[in-house]
Amino acid sequence: MKKSLGAKSLLYPTPVFVVGTYDRDGKPNVMTASWGGLCCSTPPCVAVALRKATYSYGNIMDKKAFTINIPSVDSVKQADYFGLVSGKDTDKFAATGLTPVKSDIVDAPYVNEFPLNLECSVLHVVEVGLHIQFIGEIKDIKADASILDEQGHLNIERVKPFLFAPGDRTYYGVGELLRKAFSIGKEIKGE
Amino acid sequence: MKKSLGAKSLLYPTPVFVVGTYDRDGKPNVMTASWGGLCCSTPPCVAVALRKATYSYGNIMDKKAFTINIPSVDSVKQADYFGLVSGKDTDKFAATGLTPVKSDIVDAPYVNEFPLNLECSVLHVVEVGLHIQFIGEIKDIKADASILDEQGHLNIERVKPFLFAPGDRTYYGVGELLRKAFSIGKEIKGE
């Protein structure tokens, strides 16, 4: 039996993005966001939605650039902290000891200690409601050499990302490998 | 050391959305998509990006409505199948034996056997590139009574969703509970 939950922003899983930006004085900032995801293959694009009240919103509007940094499970505490305080009055890099690195491609910093860093330039700004959605074209991805296999490919088990469960307001790790995509479904035959 | 991977649509985790639509003849269709995520709290909105070539794209443009259905790990095979074939020439519900239920709120069907169903009306259509992003306002969420706790709240461990790892092209389950969000970060003190 189905029950109606009403109109809510709720689904599983949502990612944990740490958004990197510079302010007008060139001070690097980071904030955590889970409202977002990939939105295009060609050109490769990622979307992330922020409230106008955030410091990062003004930074992105000003610089037209941001990074999306994927923290590993070792950095849950830092990622959570980045969502608790504002860059208006806090130097979040100084507080955590993490290292901002200036992107060589866009006007935004990435978090050196996080294994995967997407460098994005703003392609679209969509006023959805309380949240404004930034669609960023992914100009390059930087990855820790340690998470690449011998062929230079990424593997999620080396990245060790985590996810946010909105209703539960809880972080979860990635579980076991289930099946290969574009493969297991072939066992079903159409009519 | 960081290595450059180039411009790619790659990040972790991405969700597994099964998008439900009706075609002009009222035939229900479903397709699997992982380029999407929540994008606003007020009004609650979800974004999903599809190629124009998909049957679902035309259906959504026509009906201005869709559902996002979250499959559990028990339905990996069906969800994968929904991404392998086109509704142009296949009745995917008939092929899998799953049940389309007409939403009482929007002009789209949801998958009865999947635990979580978001009923959406189209708010924005963003031409990003190869993919077109549909931003849907979530008008209601239907949930299986079995995944709600005594207070009527959802829990990700009852939903048992899974995720897609783009580079690996593999499905993974949700792992262990790590920490409560908006909490563990308080152990870090700003300067």
XYZ file of C-alpha atoms in Angstrom:
382
model
C 0.000 0.000 0.000
C 1.207 3.507 -0.864
C 1.058 6.453 1.484
C 1.199 10.092 0.442
C 4.079 12.018 2.010
C 3.175 15.395 0.539
C 5.392 17.728 -1.494
C 8.938 17.339 -0.186
C 12.499 17.499 -1.497
C 13.335 13.910 -0.738
C 15.012 11.119 -2.675
C 17.886 8.673 -2.386
C 20.766 8.873 -2.784
C 21.971 12.469 -2.967
C 25.671 13.248 -3.351
C 27.927 15.253 -1.073
C 29.457 18.075 -3.109
C 31.940 20.503 -1.632
C 31.692 23.630 -3.793
C 34.895 25.681 -4.094
C 34.852 29.401 -4.939
C 36.851 32.607 -4.595
C 35.348 35.767 -3.179
C 36.070 39.237 -4.602
C 39.183 39.534 -2.457
C 40.473 36.199 -3.727
C 39.768 34.396 -0.446
C 38.945 30.747 -1.115
C 35.704 29.364 0.277
C 33.986 25.992 0.352
C 30.452 24.918 1.147
C 28.708 21.571 1.181
C 25.701 20.942 -1.061
C 23.666 17.850 -1.839
C 21.126 19.351 -4.238
C 22.822 18.567 -7.535
C 24.119 16.025 -10.010
C 25.401 15.535 -13.517
C 23.156 17.056 -16.187
C 24.818 16.609 -19.569
C 27.371 14.421 -21.327
C 28.230 16.741 -24.243
C 29.427 19.170 -23.088
C 30.003 17.494 -19.729
C 28.031 19.470 -17.154
C 27.171 19.314 -13.485
C 24.364 21.138 -11.689
C 24.423 22.379 -8.116
C 21.727 24.401 -6.355
C 22.465 26.954 -3.632
C 20.420 29.496 -1.728
C 21.059 33.163 -2.533
C 21.858 33.744 1.133
C 25.029 31.673 0.916
C 28.426 33.317 0.526
C 29.181 30.903 -2.311
C 26.204 32.136 -4.338
C 27.689 35.632 -4.590
C 31.126 34.232 -5.334
C 29.846 32.127 -8.250
C 27.774 35.000 -9.654
C 30.894 37.155 -9.516
C 33.507 34.729 -10.849
C 31.272 32.558 -13.096
C 33.253 29.567 -11.912
C 33.302 26.922 -9.198
C 34.729 23.533 -8.393
C 32.884 20.438 -7.212
C 35.058 18.463 -4.828
C 34.148 14.915 -3.857
C 35.282 14.124 -0.318
C 36.126 10.590 0.733
C 34.742 8.947 3.868
C 37.914 10.043 5.684
C 36.678 13.655 5.399
C 33.088 13.350 6.640
C 33.789 15.699 9.552
C 35.324 18.407 7.348
C 32.575 18.117 4.721
C 29.893 18.434 7.385
C 31.653 21.450 8.895
C 31.711 23.162 5.487
C 27.917 23.069 5.527
C 27.541 24.389 9.072
C 29.357 27.735 8.939
C 29.480 30.616 6.457
C 32.498 31.829 4.528
C 31.280 35.378 5.278
C 32.872 35.225 8.696
C 34.966 32.056 8.701
C 38.058 30.899 6.853
C 36.989 27.269 6.454
C 40.302 26.192 4.945
C 42.219 27.618 7.905
C 39.810 26.017 10.385
C 40.208 22.550 8.875
C 43.810 22.720 7.700
C 42.783 21.682 4.200
C 44.568 23.163 1.200
C 42.996 25.328 -1.522
C 44.675 24.968 -4.915
C 43.963 27.498 -7.656
C 42.552 25.746 -10.712
C 44.678 26.198 -13.819
C 41.497 26.366 -15.931
C 38.748 28.245 -14.052
C 38.774 31.040 -11.463
C 38.057 28.807 -8.475
C 40.020 26.771 -5.949
C 39.800 23.027 -5.404
C 40.397 21.063 -2.214
C 43.727 19.308 -2.615
C 43.043 16.601 -0.014
C 39.770 15.479 -1.669
C 40.322 12.763 -4.285
C 38.188 14.145 -7.126
C 37.882 17.766 -8.252
C 35.653 19.030 -11.075
C 36.612 22.441 -12.463
C 33.546 24.217 -13.831
C 32.611 27.421 -15.618
C 29.030 28.624 -15.310
C 26.899 27.850 -18.362
C 23.380 28.497 -16.997
C 21.847 30.049 -13.900
C 18.291 28.849 -13.246
C 16.127 30.608 -10.658
C 14.194 27.597 -9.422
C 12.857 28.980 -6.153
C 14.611 29.278 -2.798
C 17.511 27.530 -4.501
C 19.304 28.856 -7.569
C 20.700 26.179 -9.811
C 24.122 26.665 -11.375
C 24.913 24.503 -14.374
C 28.658 24.309 -14.758
C 30.530 23.014 -17.756
C 33.190 20.618 -16.508
C 36.381 21.935 -18.130
C 38.696 19.414 -16.472
C 38.739 16.882 -13.655
C 41.688 16.489 -11.332
C 42.092 13.181 -9.553
C 44.553 11.893 -7.019
C 46.985 9.545 -8.731
C 46.254 7.092 -5.904
C 42.635 6.550 -7.028
C 43.515 5.663 -10.627
C 44.159 2.114 -11.745
C 47.002 1.000 -14.024
C 45.078 2.189 -17.101
C 44.418 5.595 -15.538
C 40.748 4.828 -14.862
C 38.868 5.836 -11.770
C 37.219 3.364 -9.461
C 34.566 4.296 -6.939
C 36.037 1.878 -4.420
C 39.262 3.876 -4.423
C 37.501 7.265 -4.292
C 35.419 6.102 -1.286
C 32.774 8.842 -1.624
C 29.778 9.010 0.646
C 26.199 10.078 0.219
C 23.603 12.106 2.070
C 20.194 10.692 2.962
C 17.891 13.754 3.122
C 15.039 12.420 5.266
C 17.416 10.794 7.694
C 19.873 13.745 7.552
C 22.629 11.152 7.728
C 25.744 10.240 5.757
C 26.198 6.735 4.396
C 29.116 5.048 2.700
C 28.986 3.206 -0.610
C 28.090 -0.445 -0.199
C 28.763 -3.570 -2.166
C 29.059 -3.895 -5.913
C 25.708 -5.165 -7.163
C 25.913 -5.677 -10.935
C 27.407 -4.199 -14.098
C 25.144 -1.590 -15.691
C 23.942 -1.945 -19.301
C 24.362 -5.671 -18.814
C 22.195 -7.415 -16.203
C 19.028 -5.987 -17.811
C 19.719 -7.980 -20.993
C 18.387 -11.033 -19.190
C 14.892 -9.553 -19.660
C 13.441 -10.119 -23.105
C 10.979 -7.600 -24.602
C 7.721 -8.726 -26.076
C 49.763 14.200 -6.802
C 46.845 15.213 -9.025
C 46.361 13.980 -12.564
C 44.182 15.675 -15.181
C 41.420 13.445 -16.538
C 40.102 15.952 -19.081
C 36.525 17.183 -19.516
C 34.212 14.311 -18.584
C 30.795 13.794 -17.018
C 32.039 11.899 -14.024
C 31.347 12.074 -10.306
C 30.236 9.876 -7.431
C 27.643 8.918 -6.483
C 24.904 9.384 -9.085
C 21.369 8.164 -8.399
C 19.310 5.627 -10.329
C 16.078 7.327 -11.386
C 13.362 5.480 -13.263
C 11.401 8.186 -15.095
C 7.715 7.438 -15.675
C 5.721 9.071 -18.493
C 2.684 8.610 -20.721
C 2.890 8.880 -24.480
C 0.211 10.569 -26.609
C -1.801 7.360 -26.740
C -1.708 7.029 -22.962
C 0.790 4.151 -23.028
C 2.962 4.227 -19.914
C 6.724 4.233 -20.368
C 9.741 4.168 -18.094
C 13.410 4.875 -18.634
C 16.422 4.877 -16.382
C 18.477 8.033 -15.881
C 21.337 8.921 -13.583
C 21.975 12.502 -14.663
C 19.854 14.289 -12.067
C 19.203 15.211 -8.467
C 17.243 17.481 -6.186
C 17.528 21.163 -7.091
C 15.275 23.148 -4.763
C 13.641 22.923 -1.338
C 10.901 25.552 -1.823
C 9.144 24.581 -3.988
C 10.542 21.049 -3.771
C 12.064 20.271 -7.166
C 14.027 17.518 -8.832
C 16.050 17.736 -12.043
C 16.579 14.971 -14.570
C 18.414 15.238 -17.875
C 17.476 13.186 -20.959
C 18.577 13.138 -24.576
C 16.077 14.402 -27.146
C 16.324 11.055 -28.917
C 14.605 9.252 -26.042
C 10.921 8.398 -26.187
C 10.527 9.856 -22.697
C 11.732 13.276 -23.873
C 8.792 13.628 -26.245
C 6.391 12.324 -23.630
C 7.495 14.888 -21.055
C 7.393 17.743 -23.567
C 3.856 16.683 -24.443
C 2.434 15.996 -20.986
C 4.568 18.435 -18.936
C 4.717 15.780 -16.236
C 6.799 12.817 -15.123
C 7.477 10.656 -12.117
C 10.828 9.765 -10.569
C 10.734 6.252 -9.181
C 13.460 4.996 -6.878
C 14.042 1.259 -7.305
C 15.345 -0.866 -4.477
C 18.263 -3.287 -4.828
C 15.723 -6.032 -5.493
C 14.955 -4.357 -8.843
C 18.433 -3.805 -10.262
C 17.700 -6.025 -13.249
C 14.448 -4.235 -14.144
C 16.002 -0.785 -13.676
C 18.923 -1.719 -15.911
C 16.536 -3.084 -18.542
C 14.588 0.185 -18.557
C 17.776 1.907 -19.711
C 18.588 -0.615 -22.443
C 15.487 -0.533 -24.642
C 13.242 2.214 -26.024
C 9.571 2.708 -25.270
C 9.137 3.524 -28.973
C 9.007 -0.179 -29.769
C 8.770 -1.918 -26.400
C 6.170 -2.090 -23.649
C 8.620 -2.119 -20.748
C 5.925 -2.657 -18.128
C 4.636 -5.735 -19.959
C 8.160 -7.080 -20.414
C 8.986 -6.817 -16.713
C 5.562 -7.484 -15.215
C 5.773 -4.267 -13.190
C 2.640 -2.197 -12.632
C 2.036 1.366 -13.853
C -0.267 3.373 -11.578
C -1.739 6.642 -12.814
C -0.740 9.479 -10.516
C -3.700 11.229 -8.914
C -1.858 14.547 -9.194
C 0.125 14.699 -12.446
C -0.373 13.166 -15.893
C 2.224 10.422 -15.498
C 2.397 6.866 -14.175
C 4.507 5.610 -11.305
C 5.962 2.145 -10.763
C 3.921 0.498 -8.046
C 6.577 -2.026 -7.051
C 9.272 0.632 -6.455
C 9.241 1.947 -2.882
C 9.452 5.687 -3.553
C 7.635 7.668 -6.261
C 7.963 11.416 -6.871
C 5.125 12.971 -8.888
C 6.377 15.991 -10.808
C 5.062 18.727 -13.079
C 7.549 20.426 -15.395
C 8.680 23.832 -14.130
C 11.692 24.491 -16.399
C 13.242 22.939 -19.484
C 16.951 23.760 -19.836
C 18.718 23.046 -23.125
C 22.115 22.155 -21.734
C 23.604 20.327 -24.715
C 23.099 16.720 -25.810
C 20.990 16.396 -22.675
C 17.922 18.482 -21.937
C 17.304 19.075 -18.258
C 13.752 18.901 -16.950
C 13.168 20.579 -13.619
C 10.060 19.112 -12.077
C 8.154 20.465 -9.116
C 7.491 17.581 -6.741
C 3.732 17.767 -6.149
C 3.542 14.667 -3.970
C 5.603 11.644 -2.979
C 4.100 8.204 -2.668
C 5.900 5.701 -0.466
C 5.292 2.075 0.367
C 3.837 1.841 3.853
C 6.503 -0.807 4.538
C 9.372 1.715 4.298
C 7.906 4.149 6.850
C 8.662 3.948 10.547
C 6.122 4.292 13.338
C 6.165 8.096 12.998
C 5.617 7.881 9.234
C 9.215 8.843 8.428
C 11.294 7.337 5.666
C 14.537 5.555 6.280
C 17.114 4.887 3.570
C 17.842 1.465 5.069
C 14.251 0.433 4.392
C 14.155 1.961 0.888
C 17.381 0.115 -0.030
C 18.147 2.281 -3.073
C 21.266 1.809 -5.132
C 23.577 4.103 -7.029
C 25.351 4.247 -10.355
C 29.103 4.742 -10.631
C 29.615 6.433 -14.040
C 33.277 5.631 -14.712
C 32.867 2.058 -13.587
C 29.403 1.737 -15.219
C 28.417 -0.338 -12.221
C 25.650 -0.340 -9.612
C 26.493 -0.242 -5.923
C 24.350 -0.573 -2.837
C 24.252 1.879 0.045
C 26.829 1.082 2.696
C 27.124 1.678 6.386
C 25.808 4.649 8.316
C 28.745 6.989 8.838
C 27.596 9.979 10.920
C 24.664 12.307 11.470
C 24.794 15.356 9.189
C 24.782 18.894 10.608
C 26.346 17.408 13.705
C 29.770 15.791 13.413
C 31.186 18.981 11.830
C 30.541 20.868 15.082
C 33.658 19.236 16.502
C 35.681 21.614 14.318
C 36.025 25.095 15.779
C 36.399 28.110 13.489
C 39.188 30.601 14.029
